Amino acid sequence: MAKLGDWLEPHPHGIYVRPADAWIDPSIPQPRALVTHGHADHARGGHGAVWATPETLAIMDTRYGEQAGHPVAYRESVRLGEVEASFVPAGHVLGSAQILLEHRGERIVVSGDYKRRADPTCAPFEPIACDVFITEATFGLPVFRHPETGDEIDKLIARLHANPDRCVLVGAYALGKAQRVIAELRARGHEAPIYIHGALQRLCDLYAEHGVRLGELIPVAGVAKAAMAGHVVMCPPSALNDRWSRRLPDPITAMASGWMRVRQRARQKLVELPLIMSDHADWDELTDTIEEIAPREVWVTHGREDALIHWCEMRQIKARALALIGFEDEDD
Ligand SMILES: [Zn+2]
Ligand SMILES: [Zn+2]
């Protein structure tokens, strides 16, 4: 009897789906690519043809120029060779999808990156029954438990109000995290204009065009220093300690990232106000999801694989690590 899922070939630079003659999230250009979401470690430019959600294709067009894209909306499916492929919300960033592959009576789900908590900028993760669940494990250790997002946003607002002569400069990745911080601020009633670094403009525009409510965003360039006192300013993490920030009124440096849980990382980046906000599942979300889906096998990709594999084995679920390279997420 054939081995479960042996029609999938994990390679260091992506997963090859043999009966579809296509790659999932390949890190080098391939003739046919299925892409889970727009982060750079999953979506590269230069493929011959790309199957992805319309939102992911729009993000790729923005970053790499027009793609030879085949849009597949959530819950639609597409036939590729002998494989039926469907895209299901992953709750990670706008347009992010798990890819369900059906072949030979077997169902395999490639999660891409995912999280389970509410995010006002994207459709929530949907658990789907499958034989093999291929999961990420970015925060695959029991010490990783993300706090409530609302509490982190409240900390940010409190610091802002306590310092009317200064601004709070929030470093956040340009795709996903920046828009989520803004949308969460709006959801908690913060309606004042938010100032943004130029590098965030195009993706914020794209989110707004897709119906995500970001409110009034003003480019920092050309605004007088004093006008930004008492306001939130958003920038990519690379600009946090950059000369660029000298144009801001005495900024309080904040950063929104799951890694802010690790004190050392916050200190390295000279972050005064660490905001623990992740677009990845934490340990409880990972294990709860596996329990809920109850797959026959779990394959673990980028991150800390060992603890999750051990957790599965303790519960008689077959588990293995896939040695994919190049997945150092830009998003957390
Ligand atoms: Zn990602
Ligand atoms: Zn990733």
XYZ file of N, CA and C and ligand atoms in Angstrom, residues 37 39 41-42 92 113 280 329 331, ligand 1:
28
model
N 0.287 32.851 1.121
C 0.068 34.251 1.494
C 1.242 35.114 1.068
N 3.595 37.092 2.489
C 4.890 37.346 3.133
C 6.036 36.833 2.265
N 8.737 35.279 2.680
C 9.325 33.929 2.783
C 8.419 32.872 2.161
N 7.216 33.245 1.781
C 6.284 32.306 1.134
C 6.010 32.701 -0.313
N -4.150 34.701 9.109
C -2.773 35.176 9.348
C -2.599 36.629 8.900
N 1.109 29.939 7.206
C 1.182 30.481 8.568
C -0.251 30.722 9.022
N 1.105 34.664 14.388
C 1.277 33.208 14.387
C 0.585 32.601 15.596
N 10.357 34.198 9.283
C 9.251 35.044 8.907
C 9.550 36.524 9.023
N 7.190 38.476 9.306
C 5.969 39.077 9.818
C 5.880 39.089 11.315
Zn 3.596 34.760 7.136
